[in-house]
């Protein structure tokens, strides 16, 4: 296996400029296609937005029935505020707007309360009038079955004309204001927020990550290597996700999630490769007495350093990428489409990240040559030299990490038990995690569409959609009789009169309270589904979708966990030859993930960090965030596990006893692990700076997971447990030892 990576390193080292040119072309193409949309559609034009559903679930089937039976196409609504609907001149002031809207090609109906006989006094106008008496609605619906181009043109024309209505009313209602809202506008606003948050995350994360790497490497040149790989990885990742949209539906937030993963991993892998290259180059140059320091680029020591780096660090990077990809692939076992899309996109992005680390970064290292062995420009700045000497990558047998490991090894049982206790305390809030599927709450407060939805909920209860909807395949009379049983259920405030929808009947159920995804609404959905119903029916709505999504997670979780656990155990066994280390890694990493999820619940569900992070708690954690964070955090934890174990195993195979191998292995890899963790925390924190709450939750949870793993687990728990286990770390039954000797991956 080592020879394969050494040959790859030699190939890249002999053709560095060609490798860099190829990656430059791929990077430009990725940005041009995915961001600029030079081929016609950008990535953000092709992603979908909406409540995540489960194919074949009751709520998904019922919503499809409703969509199929709609008599009209999509609509646009204007909320007019600051007017008296009973004012006699108001109806006439709307005449021009009504005529213009009706004349738009594709418009089916234009409805406002002032056009009814008797105007606002007509009882039929009540749902369209504000409860505070200070406004009304104008509702425009399009014809059904318009093609995409005609529908888009009609929606744009209607939206523009509705926005002008408040100005038309100013002569008779000087305080008139308006809010235009529609389903497609909510989708556009969420998609725009995803794109804006992506830019914000990159603008925050990349400069800080560069500063951290400058401190790690002691200069800009070495720091630029992983950063170049990261920029290429972002472009390649976006291009990969764009290609994926032609195969399956990809939700908008998937773009940010997989981008942050690819960015973090590419920097992690680049950091490991550059650090090992400098270590090998120092060894070769020092062994050569420092002679020939001005040799041409690509000279013997440089090529040899690249080969050795690829045979060691490159091999570790590839193995780490496999473990991360396996963890993410576990999401494919679940039924929800959004999790499958994240899994597919995540695996593609991991492949891009490892490709840049194994080709582009070594090519740049070759072109830089021996300059990376010398001190950087910053080392000449007074006062900076001392800081860099402490932070940059010097190859020492003793240092801060070996000292820490020595202290842990003096009291391993106390450290181990204390670490387990801390992780258990942090994990406790997971026991009360409330999973949600939020709608408009995903957007930050103050956005136009959130204000529109809030106005409907506050002043137009009759026009707002019920929290729970039942689609029934029966007659109107039978549904009306059955609705009386629904009205008698606990938690039901009222039931709307059943209405016909094609060959079906729709019954709106309004639970107590105003939270469409709260406990009351969830209980009402379960109660309605448990009712004895003499006809086929489907219960839909936010609470129904939450139940179906959660049930789908629970149903497939054993399969996903088994696949990931077995694959991880097998890979770690082939790496270490031990059955103890893989089991220990699974247990410690699982507890670490639970701890990060507990902190997530405390921060977001309980709302303790609302002010600091700038969000409004939805009262729960988004359903797919749980599965996503568990998969990604496990993959990242295994990433650092591999970084540390690779060095410890290498030293142990070299003849060192376990305790010494752990101390020296932590000394040689601890700086890389903590530096990589610091950078990836910065990357994730950059996306917490965005406004979309689901991205905030993902970024925050993964940042916490990496922080816990790189400190409590990697620096304390792993050295303590390996010290306690001592030689038992490497135990395996004789048949498995023979199997490892034959199929070992790393050695």
PDB file of C-alpha atoms in Angstrom, residues 324-527:
ATOM      1  CA  UNK A 324     -15.158   9.815   6.748  1.00  0.00           C
ATOM      2  CA  UNK A 325     -16.854   8.665   3.540  1.00  0.00           C
ATOM      3  CA  UNK A 326     -18.096   5.504   5.256  1.00  0.00           C
ATOM      4  CA  UNK A 327     -19.573   7.527   8.122  1.00  0.00           C
ATOM      5  CA  UNK A 328     -21.357   9.851   5.691  1.00  0.00           C
ATOM      6  CA  UNK A 329     -22.496   6.948   3.505  1.00  0.00           C
ATOM      7  CA  UNK A 330     -24.453   5.644   6.465  1.00  0.00           C
ATOM      8  CA  UNK A 331     -27.004   8.351   5.660  1.00  0.00           C
ATOM      9  CA  UNK A 332     -27.880   6.453   2.470  1.00  0.00           C
ATOM     10  CA  UNK A 333     -29.598   3.844   4.639  1.00  0.00           C
ATOM     11  CA  UNK A 334     -32.294   6.353   5.618  1.00  0.00           C
ATOM     12  CA  UNK A 335     -35.447   6.994   3.604  1.00  0.00           C
ATOM     13  CA  UNK A 336     -35.643  10.838   3.651  1.00  0.00           C
ATOM     14  CA  UNK A 337     -34.440  12.255   0.336  1.00  0.00           C
ATOM     15  CA  UNK A 338     -32.528  15.087   1.992  1.00  0.00           C
ATOM     16  CA  UNK A 339     -30.313  12.642   3.902  1.00  0.00           C
ATOM     17  CA  UNK A 340     -29.587  10.678   0.744  1.00  0.00           C
ATOM     18  CA  UNK A 341     -28.682  13.889  -1.055  1.00  0.00           C
ATOM     19  CA  UNK A 342     -26.371  14.938   1.789  1.00  0.00           C
ATOM     20  CA  UNK A 343     -24.730  11.501   1.745  1.00  0.00           C
ATOM     21  CA  UNK A 344     -24.147  11.544  -2.002  1.00  0.00           C
ATOM     22  CA  UNK A 345     -22.915  15.142  -2.027  1.00  0.00           C
ATOM     23  CA  UNK A 346     -20.784  14.577   1.072  1.00  0.00           C
ATOM     24  CA  UNK A 347     -18.990  11.578  -0.422  1.00  0.00           C
ATOM     25  CA  UNK A 348     -18.285  13.525  -3.626  1.00  0.00           C
ATOM     26  CA  UNK A 349     -16.859  16.431  -1.631  1.00  0.00           C
ATOM     27  CA  UNK A 350     -14.661  14.099   0.454  1.00  0.00           C
ATOM     28  CA  UNK A 351     -13.275  12.634  -2.777  1.00  0.00           C
ATOM     29  CA  UNK A 352     -12.477  16.120  -4.069  1.00  0.00           C
ATOM     30  CA  UNK A 353     -10.808  17.084  -0.773  1.00  0.00           C
ATOM     31  CA  UNK A 354      -8.598  13.996  -0.708  1.00  0.00           C
ATOM     32  CA  UNK A 355      -7.761  14.444  -4.395  1.00  0.00           C
ATOM     33  CA  UNK A 356      -6.449  17.971  -3.803  1.00  0.00           C
ATOM     34  CA  UNK A 357      -4.421  16.773  -0.806  1.00  0.00           C
ATOM     35  CA  UNK A 358      -2.825  13.890  -2.728  1.00  0.00           C
ATOM     36  CA  UNK A 359      -2.096  15.710  -5.996  1.00  0.00           C
ATOM     37  CA  UNK A 360      -2.342  19.508  -5.908  1.00  0.00           C
ATOM     38  CA  UNK A 361      -0.656  20.028  -2.524  1.00  0.00           C
ATOM     39  CA  UNK A 362       2.321  17.703  -3.315  1.00  0.00           C
ATOM     40  CA  UNK A 363       2.734  19.468  -6.671  1.00  0.00           C
ATOM     41  CA  UNK A 364       2.895  22.847  -4.948  1.00  0.00           C
ATOM     42  CA  UNK A 365       5.345  21.434  -2.409  1.00  0.00           C
ATOM     43  CA  UNK A 366       7.574  20.208  -5.210  1.00  0.00           C
ATOM     44  CA  UNK A 367       7.522  23.583  -6.939  1.00  0.00           C
ATOM     45  CA  UNK A 368       8.352  25.349  -3.672  1.00  0.00           C
ATOM     46  CA  UNK A 369      11.200  22.921  -3.003  1.00  0.00           C
ATOM     47  CA  UNK A 370      13.758  23.652  -0.321  1.00  0.00           C
ATOM     48  CA  UNK A 371      12.355  27.069   0.473  1.00  0.00           C
ATOM     49  CA  UNK A 372       9.905  25.316   2.814  1.00  0.00           C
ATOM     50  CA  UNK A 373      12.802  24.035   4.901  1.00  0.00           C
ATOM     51  CA  UNK A 374      13.959  27.526   5.817  1.00  0.00           C
ATOM     52  CA  UNK A 375      12.491  30.099   8.161  1.00  0.00           C
ATOM     53  CA  UNK A 376       9.701  32.226   6.795  1.00  0.00           C
ATOM     54  CA  UNK A 377       9.731  35.981   6.380  1.00  0.00           C
ATOM     55  CA  UNK A 378       7.735  36.425   9.582  1.00  0.00           C
ATOM     56  CA  UNK A 379      10.499  34.748  11.585  1.00  0.00           C
ATOM     57  CA  UNK A 380      12.651  37.811  10.938  1.00  0.00           C
ATOM     58  CA  UNK A 381      10.164  40.182  12.558  1.00  0.00           C
ATOM     59  CA  UNK A 382      11.235  41.098  16.121  1.00  0.00           C
ATOM     60  CA  UNK A 383       8.931  39.569  18.718  1.00  0.00           C
ATOM     61  CA  UNK A 384       7.269  37.234  16.226  1.00  0.00           C
ATOM     62  CA  UNK A 385      10.181  34.761  16.168  1.00  0.00           C
ATOM     63  CA  UNK A 386       9.488  33.555  19.708  1.00  0.00           C
ATOM     64  CA  UNK A 387       5.759  33.069  19.022  1.00  0.00           C
ATOM     65  CA  UNK A 388       6.433  31.127  15.850  1.00  0.00           C
ATOM     66  CA  UNK A 389       9.029  28.973  17.584  1.00  0.00           C
ATOM     67  CA  UNK A 390       6.361  27.837  19.988  1.00  0.00           C
ATOM     68  CA  UNK A 391       3.564  27.413  17.443  1.00  0.00           C
ATOM     69  CA  UNK A 392       5.246  26.238  14.249  1.00  0.00           C
ATOM     70  CA  UNK A 393       6.055  22.672  13.327  1.00  0.00           C
ATOM     71  CA  UNK A 394       9.366  21.736  14.859  1.00  0.00           C
ATOM     72  CA  UNK A 395      10.297  18.081  15.086  1.00  0.00           C
ATOM     73  CA  UNK A 396      11.048  17.494  18.750  1.00  0.00           C
ATOM     74  CA  UNK A 397      10.953  14.360  20.846  1.00  0.00           C
ATOM     75  CA  UNK A 398       9.802  16.300  23.906  1.00  0.00           C
ATOM     76  CA  UNK A 399       7.359  19.153  24.106  1.00  0.00           C
ATOM     77  CA  UNK A 400       3.992  20.314  25.388  1.00  0.00           C
ATOM     78  CA  UNK A 401       2.083  17.284  24.097  1.00  0.00           C
ATOM     79  CA  UNK A 402       4.485  14.663  25.377  1.00  0.00           C
ATOM     80  CA  UNK A 403       4.505  16.456  28.735  1.00  0.00           C
ATOM     81  CA  UNK A 404       0.707  16.409  28.818  1.00  0.00           C
ATOM     82  CA  UNK A 405       0.663  12.723  27.890  1.00  0.00           C
ATOM     83  CA  UNK A 406       3.165  11.997  30.666  1.00  0.00           C
ATOM     84  CA  UNK A 407       0.975  13.694  33.244  1.00  0.00           C
ATOM     85  CA  UNK A 408      -2.076  11.791  31.999  1.00  0.00           C
ATOM     86  CA  UNK A 409      -0.157   8.514  32.201  1.00  0.00           C
ATOM     87  CA  UNK A 410       0.745   9.140  35.827  1.00  0.00           C
ATOM     88  CA  UNK A 411      -2.973   9.113  36.770  1.00  0.00           C
ATOM     89  CA  UNK A 412      -4.676   7.315  33.863  1.00  0.00           C
ATOM     90  CA  UNK A 413      -7.660   5.952  35.792  1.00  0.00           C
ATOM     91  CA  UNK A 414      -8.596   9.350  37.230  1.00  0.00           C
ATOM     92  CA  UNK A 415      -8.224  11.049  33.851  1.00  0.00           C
ATOM     93  CA  UNK A 416     -10.234   8.343  32.115  1.00  0.00           C
ATOM     94  CA  UNK A 417     -13.088   8.385  34.635  1.00  0.00           C
ATOM     95  CA  UNK A 418     -13.094  12.188  34.803  1.00  0.00           C
ATOM     96  CA  UNK A 419     -13.286  12.455  30.994  1.00  0.00           C
ATOM     97  CA  UNK A 420     -16.128   9.960  30.825  1.00  0.00           C
ATOM     98  CA  UNK A 421     -17.987  11.866  33.559  1.00  0.00           C
ATOM     99  CA  UNK A 422     -17.562  15.205  31.761  1.00  0.00           C
ATOM    100  CA  UNK A 423     -18.796  13.797  28.458  1.00  0.00           C
ATOM    101  CA  UNK A 424     -21.764  12.155  30.185  1.00  0.00           C
ATOM    102  CA  UNK A 425     -22.796  15.437  31.835  1.00  0.00           C
ATOM    103  CA  UNK A 426     -22.567  17.288  28.513  1.00  0.00           C
ATOM    104  CA  UNK A 427     -24.654  14.570  26.848  1.00  0.00           C
ATOM    105  CA  UNK A 428     -27.534  14.685  29.354  1.00  0.00           C
ATOM    106  CA  UNK A 429     -29.658  17.280  27.438  1.00  0.00           C
ATOM    107  CA  UNK A 430     -29.933  14.793  24.561  1.00  0.00           C
ATOM    108  CA  UNK A 431     -32.526  12.934  26.651  1.00  0.00           C
ATOM    109  CA  UNK A 432     -34.989  15.788  26.123  1.00  0.00           C
ATOM    110  CA  UNK A 433     -34.170  16.588  22.497  1.00  0.00           C
ATOM    111  CA  UNK A 434     -37.252  17.697  20.553  1.00  0.00           C
ATOM    112  CA  UNK A 435     -36.988  17.120  16.801  1.00  0.00           C
ATOM    113  CA  UNK A 436     -38.653  19.698  14.543  1.00  0.00           C
ATOM    114  CA  UNK A 437     -39.278  20.414  10.874  1.00  0.00           C
ATOM    115  CA  UNK A 438     -39.472  24.179  10.767  1.00  0.00           C
ATOM    116  CA  UNK A 439     -40.982  26.229   8.001  1.00  0.00           C
ATOM    117  CA  UNK A 440     -40.641  29.961   7.784  1.00  0.00           C
ATOM    118  CA  UNK A 441     -38.895  29.883  11.195  1.00  0.00           C
ATOM    119  CA  UNK A 442     -35.740  28.833   9.359  1.00  0.00           C
ATOM    120  CA  UNK A 443     -35.368  32.411   8.150  1.00  0.00           C
ATOM    121  CA  UNK A 444     -34.049  35.081  10.514  1.00  0.00           C
ATOM    122  CA  UNK A 445     -36.523  37.485  12.098  1.00  0.00           C
ATOM    123  CA  UNK A 446     -37.052  40.657  10.102  1.00  0.00           C
ATOM    124  CA  UNK A 447     -36.981  39.118   6.626  1.00  0.00           C
ATOM    125  CA  UNK A 448     -39.818  40.113   4.297  1.00  0.00           C
ATOM    126  CA  UNK A 449     -41.446  36.693   3.953  1.00  0.00           C
ATOM    127  CA  UNK A 450     -41.254  35.969   7.665  1.00  0.00           C
ATOM    128  CA  UNK A 451     -42.983  39.308   8.314  1.00  0.00           C
ATOM    129  CA  UNK A 452     -45.639  38.351   5.744  1.00  0.00           C
ATOM    130  CA  UNK A 453     -46.335  34.991   7.412  1.00  0.00           C
ATOM    131  CA  UNK A 454     -46.415  36.632  10.852  1.00  0.00           C
ATOM    132  CA  UNK A 455     -48.975  39.193   9.605  1.00  0.00           C
ATOM    133  CA  UNK A 456     -51.230  36.396   8.335  1.00  0.00           C
ATOM    134  CA  UNK A 457     -50.994  34.472  11.595  1.00  0.00           C
ATOM    135  CA  UNK A 458     -51.677  37.518  13.766  1.00  0.00           C
ATOM    136  CA  UNK A 459     -54.537  39.206  11.899  1.00  0.00           C
ATOM    137  CA  UNK A 460     -55.984  36.707   9.401  1.00  0.00           C
ATOM    138  CA  UNK A 461     -56.708  33.509  11.285  1.00  0.00           C
ATOM    139  CA  UNK A 462     -59.490  32.602   8.839  1.00  0.00           C
ATOM    140  CA  UNK A 463     -57.141  32.887   5.867  1.00  0.00           C
ATOM    141  CA  UNK A 464     -54.177  31.109   7.460  1.00  0.00           C
ATOM    142  CA  UNK A 465     -53.667  27.419   6.839  1.00  0.00           C
ATOM    143  CA  UNK A 466     -54.597  25.065   9.696  1.00  0.00           C
ATOM    144  CA  UNK A 467     -51.695  23.366  11.497  1.00  0.00           C
ATOM    145  CA  UNK A 468     -53.158  19.918  10.753  1.00  0.00           C
ATOM    146  CA  UNK A 469     -54.951  18.997   7.533  1.00  0.00           C
ATOM    147  CA  UNK A 470     -56.783  15.777   6.768  1.00  0.00           C
ATOM    148  CA  UNK A 471     -57.235  14.713   3.140  1.00  0.00           C
ATOM    149  CA  UNK A 472     -60.116  12.243   2.962  1.00  0.00           C
ATOM    150  CA  UNK A 473     -61.220   9.976   0.098  1.00  0.00           C
ATOM    151  CA  UNK A 474     -64.923  10.199   0.892  1.00  0.00           C
ATOM    152  CA  UNK A 475     -68.046  12.280   0.416  1.00  0.00           C
ATOM    153  CA  UNK A 476     -68.542  15.728   1.896  1.00  0.00           C
ATOM    154  CA  UNK A 477     -71.401  14.453   4.067  1.00  0.00           C
ATOM    155  CA  UNK A 478     -69.415  11.547   5.554  1.00  0.00           C
ATOM    156  CA  UNK A 479     -66.397  13.785   6.175  1.00  0.00           C
ATOM    157  CA  UNK A 480     -68.619  16.342   7.947  1.00  0.00           C
ATOM    158  CA  UNK A 481     -69.965  13.700  10.287  1.00  0.00           C
ATOM    159  CA  UNK A 482     -66.482  12.315  10.958  1.00  0.00           C
ATOM    160  CA  UNK A 483     -65.154  15.812  11.671  1.00  0.00           C
ATOM    161  CA  UNK A 484     -67.317  15.919  14.796  1.00  0.00           C
ATOM    162  CA  UNK A 485     -65.240  13.074  16.245  1.00  0.00           C
ATOM    163  CA  UNK A 486     -62.073  15.036  15.438  1.00  0.00           C
ATOM    164  CA  UNK A 487     -63.432  18.138  17.168  1.00  0.00           C
ATOM    165  CA  UNK A 488     -63.938  16.112  20.358  1.00  0.00           C
ATOM    166  CA  UNK A 489     -60.254  15.096  20.584  1.00  0.00           C
ATOM    167  CA  UNK A 490     -58.065  16.535  23.333  1.00  0.00           C
ATOM    168  CA  UNK A 491     -56.007  19.497  22.175  1.00  0.00           C
ATOM    169  CA  UNK A 492     -58.298  20.414  19.254  1.00  0.00           C
ATOM    170  CA  UNK A 493     -59.412  24.043  19.407  1.00  0.00           C
ATOM    171  CA  UNK A 494     -61.612  23.955  16.272  1.00  0.00           C
ATOM    172  CA  UNK A 495     -62.230  22.126  13.018  1.00  0.00           C
ATOM    173  CA  UNK A 496     -62.800  23.997   9.770  1.00  0.00           C
ATOM    174  CA  UNK A 497     -65.884  23.057   7.739  1.00  0.00           C
ATOM    175  CA  UNK A 498     -64.886  20.295   5.295  1.00  0.00           C
ATOM    176  CA  UNK A 499     -64.403  21.452   1.715  1.00  0.00           C
ATOM    177  CA  UNK A 500     -64.263  19.572  -1.562  1.00  0.00           C
ATOM    178  CA  UNK A 501     -60.933  19.316  -3.406  1.00  0.00           C
ATOM    179  CA  UNK A 502     -61.577  17.475  -6.660  1.00  0.00           C
ATOM    180  CA  UNK A 503     -62.593  13.944  -5.735  1.00  0.00           C
ATOM    181  CA  UNK A 504     -61.351  14.357  -2.156  1.00  0.00           C
ATOM    182  CA  UNK A 505     -62.454  16.289   0.938  1.00  0.00           C
ATOM    183  CA  UNK A 506     -60.152  18.495   3.007  1.00  0.00           C
ATOM    184  CA  UNK A 507     -60.682  18.926   6.751  1.00  0.00           C
ATOM    185  CA  UNK A 508     -58.643  21.602   8.540  1.00  0.00           C
ATOM    186  CA  UNK A 509     -57.858  20.905  12.201  1.00  0.00           C
ATOM    187  CA  UNK A 510     -56.619  23.731  14.449  1.00  0.00           C
ATOM    188  CA  UNK A 511     -54.907  22.547  17.658  1.00  0.00           C
ATOM    189  CA  UNK A 512     -54.706  24.642  20.812  1.00  0.00           C
ATOM    190  CA  UNK A 513     -51.840  27.130  20.816  1.00  0.00           C
ATOM    191  CA  UNK A 514     -49.947  28.680  17.932  1.00  0.00           C
ATOM    192  CA  UNK A 515     -47.026  26.274  17.463  1.00  0.00           C
ATOM    193  CA  UNK A 516     -47.724  24.115  14.369  1.00  0.00           C
ATOM    194  CA  UNK A 517     -44.918  21.727  15.315  1.00  0.00           C
ATOM    195  CA  UNK A 518     -45.313  21.739  19.090  1.00  0.00           C
ATOM    196  CA  UNK A 519     -46.273  18.918  21.430  1.00  0.00           C
ATOM    197  CA  UNK A 520     -49.986  19.727  21.236  1.00  0.00           C
ATOM    198  CA  UNK A 521     -50.024  19.590  17.434  1.00  0.00           C
ATOM    199  CA  UNK A 522     -48.027  16.345  17.471  1.00  0.00           C
ATOM    200  CA  UNK A 523     -50.472  14.774  19.943  1.00  0.00           C
ATOM    201  CA  UNK A 524     -53.422  15.877  17.790  1.00  0.00           C
ATOM    202  CA  UNK A 525     -51.879  14.275  14.690  1.00  0.00           C
ATOM    203  CA  UNK A 526     -51.353  11.007  16.518  1.00  0.00           C
ATOM    204  CA  UNK A 527     -54.904  11.109  17.894  1.00  0.00           C
TER     205      UNK A 527
END
